[in-house]
Amino acid sequence: VPFEATLDLALALQATGDLRAAIELLGTAVRGHPSIEGHRTLAQLLLAAGRLREAWDLYEFRWMLEPLLSTRQSLRTIAWSGQDLAGKTILVRVEQGLGDVIQFMRYARLLRDLGARVVVGPFSDIAGHFAGVDNVLAPGEGHEACSYHVNVMSLPRFFGTTLETIPADVPYVA
């Protein structure tokens, strides 16, 4: 059976509400046929099933496919993956749509709690209304000197987020 057919079947199972079967089918398939699309889709199925810890690492495959692939940029700063942030500045790079940014900016407060100065950008002025954000870069504005950078939707991975540990200090937007 071609891998694409297995991927389509897993998505059909998801559409019928059988996430368990979709995850089992696609999980077995990607072990035997590693696939960027397969891993990304498996991550999305695991997220939908609430199996967040299993999903976050696989969700990084989103950067290997369009539309994000062409937006990847090399920065001169180090990618943050949990290093000490005390006294450091971290650039939180936005990705995807406004709703995703709003959802994941709740992590800015956690970065600040680790001692970081948090810069977001480039993005709209709305980002300045999130708890924990110190500065927002305007579109086209150069990046200020930062010690690290991180993609906003990668933050749950680095914080080991589960359903029980989703940051829920509300409101996190003023």
CSV table of N, CA, C and O in Angstrom, one decimal, residues 5 9 12 18 21 25 30 41 45 52 57 60 66 69 74 77 94 116 124 126 129 142 154 158 164:
chain,number,residue,atom,x,y,z
A,5,ALA,N,-1.6,6.6,0.6
A,5,ALA,CA,-2.9,6.0,0.9
A,5,ALA,C,-3.1,5.7,2.4
A,5,ALA,O,-4.2,5.9,2.9
A,9,LEU,N,-5.9,7.3,4.7
A,9,LEU,CA,-6.8,6.5,5.6
A,9,LEU,C,-6.7,7.0,7.0
A,9,LEU,O,-7.7,7.1,7.7
A,12,ALA,N,-8.9,10.0,7.2
A,12,ALA,CA,-10.3,9.6,7.2
A,12,ALA,C,-10.7,9.1,8.5
A,12,ALA,O,-11.8,9.4,9.0
A,18,ASP,N,-12.2,8.5,15.1
A,18,ASP,CA,-11.4,7.4,15.6
A,18,ASP,C,-9.9,7.8,15.6
A,18,ASP,O,-9.1,7.3,14.9
A,21,ALA,N,-7.3,4.8,16.3
A,21,ALA,CA,-7.0,4.0,15.2
A,21,ALA,C,-6.1,4.8,14.2
A,21,ALA,O,-5.2,4.2,13.6
A,25,LEU,N,-2.4,3.5,13.2
A,25,LEU,CA,-2.1,3.3,11.8
A,25,LEU,C,-0.9,4.1,11.3
A,25,LEU,O,0.1,3.6,10.8
A,30,VAL,N,4.9,5.3,9.8
A,30,VAL,CA,6.1,6.2,9.8
A,30,VAL,C,7.3,5.4,10.4
A,30,VAL,O,8.4,5.8,10.0
A,41,THR,N,1.8,15.0,10.4
A,41,THR,CA,0.4,14.6,10.6
A,41,THR,C,0.2,13.8,11.8
A,41,THR,O,-0.8,14.0,12.6
A,45,LEU,N,-2.3,14.6,15.0
A,45,LEU,CA,-3.2,13.6,15.5
A,45,LEU,C,-3.0,13.5,17.0
A,45,LEU,O,-4.0,13.4,17.8
A,52,LEU,N,0.0,15.4,24.3
A,52,LEU,CA,0.9,16.5,24.0
A,52,LEU,C,2.4,16.2,24.1
A,52,LEU,O,3.2,16.5,23.2
A,57,ASP,N,7.8,17.0,19.9
A,57,ASP,CA,9.0,16.7,19.1
A,57,ASP,C,8.6,16.5,17.7
A,57,ASP,O,9.3,17.1,16.8
A,60,GLU,N,7.9,19.6,15.3
A,60,GLU,CA,8.9,20.3,14.7
A,60,GLU,C,9.1,20.1,13.2
A,60,GLU,O,9.7,20.8,12.5
A,66,GLU,N,6.2,23.3,3.4
A,66,GLU,CA,5.6,24.6,3.1
A,66,GLU,C,4.3,24.6,3.9
A,66,GLU,O,3.6,23.6,4.1
A,69,LEU,N,8.5,26.1,5.4
A,69,LEU,CA,9.9,25.9,4.9
A,69,LEU,C,10.5,27.1,4.3
A,69,LEU,O,11.6,27.4,4.6
A,74,SER,N,17.9,32.0,8.8
A,74,SER,CA,19.0,31.7,9.7
A,74,SER,C,19.2,33.0,10.5
A,74,SER,O,19.3,34.1,9.9
A,77,THR,N,21.7,34.4,16.2
A,77,THR,CA,21.6,34.0,17.6
A,77,THR,C,21.4,32.5,17.7
A,77,THR,O,21.1,31.8,16.7
A,94,VAL,N,7.4,34.8,15.7
A,94,VAL,CA,6.1,34.4,15.4
A,94,VAL,C,6.0,33.5,14.2
A,94,VAL,O,6.9,33.6,13.3
A,116,ALA,N,14.5,36.1,31.6
A,116,ALA,CA,14.8,36.6,30.2
A,116,ALA,C,14.0,38.0,30.0
A,116,ALA,O,13.0,38.2,30.6
A,124,SER,N,2.5,42.4,15.0
A,124,SER,CA,1.7,43.6,15.2
A,124,SER,C,1.8,44.1,16.6
A,124,SER,O,2.3,43.4,17.5
A,126,ILE,N,-0.3,44.1,18.8
A,126,ILE,CA,-1.0,43.3,19.8
A,126,ILE,C,-0.1,42.5,20.7
A,126,ILE,O,-0.4,42.3,21.9
A,129,HIS,N,0.7,43.5,24.3
A,129,HIS,CA,-0.3,43.4,25.3
A,129,HIS,C,-0.3,42.0,26.0
A,129,HIS,O,-1.1,41.7,26.9
A,142,GLY,N,14.8,45.7,12.3
A,142,GLY,CA,15.8,44.8,12.5
A,142,GLY,C,15.8,44.2,13.9
A,142,GLY,O,15.2,44.8,14.8
A,154,SER,N,7.1,26.4,19.3
A,154,SER,CA,8.0,25.4,19.9
A,154,SER,C,8.1,25.5,21.4
A,154,SER,O,8.6,24.6,22.0
A,158,PHE,N,9.6,22.9,24.8
A,158,PHE,CA,10.7,23.1,25.7
A,158,PHE,C,10.2,23.2,27.1
A,158,PHE,O,11.0,23.0,28.0
A,164,GLU,N,-2.2,18.9,31.6
A,164,GLU,CA,-2.3,19.4,33.0
A,164,GLU,C,-1.4,20.6,33.2
A,164,GLU,O,-1.6,21.3,34.2
